[in-house]
XYZ file of C-alpha atoms in Angstrom:
261
model
C 101.113 93.521 89.686
C 102.181 96.455 91.633
C 104.686 95.932 94.859
C 106.344 98.772 97.195
C 109.277 98.297 98.778
C 109.362 100.379 101.998
C 113.081 101.754 102.954
C 113.399 101.594 106.825
C 116.929 103.466 107.169
C 116.726 103.393 110.907
C 119.951 102.078 112.042
C 118.552 99.758 114.769
C 116.143 98.268 112.281
C 118.844 97.914 109.260
C 121.053 95.852 112.132
C 118.065 93.379 112.983
C 118.426 89.554 112.846
C 116.493 87.329 110.740
C 114.371 86.054 113.770
C 113.628 90.021 114.873
C 112.511 90.696 111.522
C 110.346 87.584 111.166
C 108.832 88.323 114.624
C 108.044 91.973 113.090
C 106.430 90.741 109.841
C 104.562 88.096 111.538
C 103.202 90.413 114.128
C 101.651 92.680 110.959
C 100.576 89.991 108.665
C 97.033 88.488 107.656
C 97.285 85.207 105.903
C 94.406 85.671 103.389
C 92.753 83.005 101.539
C 92.531 82.833 97.607
C 89.160 83.617 96.103
C 89.441 79.986 95.093
C 89.613 78.926 98.594
C 87.026 81.534 99.732
C 84.883 80.692 102.663
C 87.348 79.045 104.609
C 88.276 79.965 108.186
C 90.655 83.320 108.609
C 92.547 82.544 112.199
C 94.564 85.609 111.878
C 91.148 87.672 112.427
C 89.902 87.049 115.649
C 86.860 88.699 117.723
C 88.286 90.738 119.606
C 90.932 91.840 117.217
C 94.485 91.801 117.779
C 95.342 95.549 118.826
C 97.723 95.876 115.632
C 94.591 95.076 113.205
C 92.339 97.152 115.457
C 94.532 100.109 114.804
C 94.594 99.115 111.335
C 91.212 99.139 110.899
C 89.738 102.068 112.933
C 92.403 104.547 111.673
C 93.310 103.305 107.727
C 90.859 100.687 106.776
C 87.412 100.897 107.684
C 87.068 104.659 106.124
C 89.032 103.449 102.895
C 86.761 100.392 102.500
C 83.614 102.691 102.823
C 84.433 105.547 100.555
C 86.767 103.802 98.393
C 85.812 99.956 98.043
C 82.218 100.194 98.143
C 81.721 103.971 96.840
C 84.328 104.500 93.897
C 84.911 100.852 93.104
C 81.526 99.838 93.180
C 82.627 96.617 94.664
C 78.622 95.949 95.508
C 77.094 97.318 92.367
C 76.417 93.970 90.939
C 74.881 90.831 92.032
C 77.740 88.976 91.019
C 79.912 91.451 93.091
C 77.622 91.016 96.426
C 77.949 87.219 95.674
C 81.647 87.324 95.571
C 81.633 89.169 98.946
C 79.286 86.910 100.478
C 81.479 83.709 99.329
C 84.229 85.086 102.141
C 81.776 84.107 104.936
C 83.382 81.136 106.431
C 80.518 78.995 107.515
C 78.338 77.761 104.374
C 74.860 77.863 106.429
C 75.491 81.601 107.415
C 76.416 82.285 103.861
C 73.273 80.772 102.543
C 71.128 82.426 105.271
C 72.517 85.989 104.574
C 72.271 85.425 100.713
C 68.422 84.525 101.378
C 67.846 87.427 103.420
C 69.825 90.097 100.960
C 67.918 88.540 97.837
C 65.229 91.565 97.773
C 64.204 94.100 95.394
C 64.755 96.632 98.357
C 68.519 95.479 98.721
C 69.281 95.561 95.172
C 68.075 98.932 94.724
C 69.977 100.182 97.567
C 72.863 102.634 97.204
C 76.238 101.024 97.813
C 76.590 102.360 101.394
C 73.210 101.090 102.502
C 73.941 97.680 101.045
C 77.022 97.218 102.939
C 75.006 98.309 106.126
C 72.865 95.712 105.584
C 75.147 93.231 104.812
C 77.255 94.020 108.148
C 73.788 94.024 110.134
C 72.848 90.423 108.842
C 76.517 89.008 109.763
C 76.636 90.547 113.364
C 73.020 88.684 113.378
C 75.094 85.496 112.601
C 77.347 86.506 115.408
C 79.944 86.829 112.743
C 81.811 90.139 113.801
C 85.051 88.566 112.686
C 84.281 88.196 109.300
C 82.751 91.627 109.119
C 86.466 92.659 109.889
C 87.852 89.787 107.584
C 86.042 91.576 104.619
C 87.141 95.054 105.315
C 90.883 93.533 105.380
C 90.381 91.562 102.691
C 89.915 94.364 99.993
C 92.095 97.139 101.935
C 95.323 95.293 103.746
C 98.332 94.991 102.311
C 99.491 91.813 101.427
C 103.237 91.572 102.950
C 105.801 89.583 100.945
C 107.266 88.069 104.114
C 110.564 86.952 102.323
C 111.754 90.135 101.265
C 111.703 91.462 104.676
C 112.578 88.157 107.039
C 115.914 87.936 105.307
C 118.938 90.355 105.526
C 120.426 88.315 102.321
C 117.372 89.254 100.417
C 117.974 91.334 97.285
C 116.854 95.001 97.536
C 114.704 96.762 95.047
C 117.079 99.239 93.481
C 115.721 102.732 92.499
C 115.626 103.026 88.704
C 115.778 99.517 87.926
C 113.349 98.476 84.894
C 110.842 95.882 85.365
C 111.562 93.088 82.769
C 107.967 92.822 82.029
C 106.225 96.144 82.046
C 109.137 98.207 81.288
C 108.259 100.646 84.074
C 111.146 102.359 85.751
C 111.106 101.764 89.864
C 110.960 105.100 91.143
C 111.290 106.267 95.051
C 108.479 108.231 96.519
C 108.167 109.921 99.784
C 105.707 107.483 102.171
C 103.743 110.933 103.146
C 102.702 111.397 99.668
C 101.343 107.777 99.007
C 98.080 108.795 98.396
C 98.808 110.988 95.462
C 101.236 108.553 93.667
C 100.249 106.649 90.654
C 102.289 104.123 89.068
C 100.891 104.839 85.705
C 101.466 108.307 85.822
C 104.667 108.681 88.042
C 106.520 105.583 86.952
C 107.777 106.123 83.656
C 108.296 103.430 80.779
C 111.688 103.004 79.633
C 110.517 103.850 76.134
C 109.247 107.065 76.917
C 112.429 107.875 79.004
C 114.336 107.082 75.548
C 111.975 109.550 73.710
C 112.252 112.272 76.280
C 116.230 111.904 76.198
C 116.139 111.906 72.551
C 113.127 113.484 70.996
C 114.593 113.207 67.449
C 113.951 109.530 67.910
C 110.222 109.528 67.665
C 108.688 113.092 66.925
C 105.274 113.804 67.381
C 102.604 115.264 65.405
C 105.551 116.411 62.695
C 106.914 118.904 65.464
C 110.582 119.967 65.298
C 112.432 117.444 67.636
C 113.144 119.704 71.501
C 116.272 120.024 73.229
C 117.398 116.748 74.956
C 116.349 116.911 79.028
C 118.114 115.147 81.841
C 117.518 114.430 85.187
C 116.828 117.797 86.410
C 113.883 118.576 84.364
C 112.553 115.147 82.788
C 110.530 112.571 83.658
C 112.620 111.040 86.419
C 113.166 114.633 88.223
C 110.921 114.295 91.226
C 112.188 110.740 92.010
C 115.826 112.157 91.774
C 115.106 114.816 94.325
C 113.255 112.366 96.597
C 116.087 109.881 96.525
C 118.743 112.785 97.096
C 116.580 114.280 99.955
C 116.708 110.379 101.639
C 120.411 109.960 101.467
C 121.116 113.703 102.477
C 119.235 112.682 105.815
C 121.276 109.718 106.402
C 124.378 111.574 105.997
C 123.074 114.045 108.375
C 122.237 111.692 110.770
C 125.745 109.775 110.548
C 127.373 113.159 111.074
C 125.462 113.856 113.868
C 126.093 110.566 115.333
C 130.021 111.010 114.861
C 129.870 114.807 116.133
C 128.285 112.838 119.681
C 130.900 109.970 119.745
C 134.012 112.742 119.363
C 132.383 114.906 122.003
C 132.149 112.148 124.296
C 135.666 111.403 123.726
C 136.738 114.597 124.751
C 134.691 114.802 127.844
C 135.933 111.344 128.733
C 139.563 112.715 128.410
C 138.922 115.868 129.823
C 137.402 114.146 133.058
C 140.736 112.052 132.984
C 143.005 114.825 132.896
C 140.762 116.699 135.326
C 140.951 113.643 137.936
C 144.779 113.455 137.463
C 145.369 117.249 138.021
């Protein structure tokens, strides 16, 4: 399991009460059925789509679904995977009709992109526009942990803490670089860090132990720099706000002095 905690440092957002936090999360959340309950109705995905979901689909999810899920991951690469995707259709009759119409050699021999276009076409024949969108979201839309966001008293994921099961270190990264971030590559394990800081503890290929490295050059260097930059921006924002407040006080004092002159 891989999760991402988004730190929102905006002062107005940090001071929101719990009920406002709940409202924001509910606005963005989609309640997905598990695979065990696939085929049930999906009330959060409607036709027409909620404006928030429409923007998510058009700006991010649709292109990602077609290029990555269908293309690179091959979610329609085998009959079993096709059947699994069709299991998300909430109407059993429509599910069976679509499945029968797709049970052809031409469909099985088609490219992944053509298979998806055919599935979409068949679902639209059944007037299941919302199901087309639900399938796209099911494979691409993030699962939101409501409890983490709605309660001000919820524990915050601390940078550089260690996951008790995987041994990986929780590292901060810039949201603008999310597409290039790889947990397996960029989140080192505690074992790797120990070996890095004390190479003599585990020499590789009979090489001579090298000098120990620190946070300035090691595997956590990039993450440390991201956190420094993040904290520095917050400090700068606080300083700017205090300067504005001080200037406001000075202006008020000058105005009072002018009025009493």
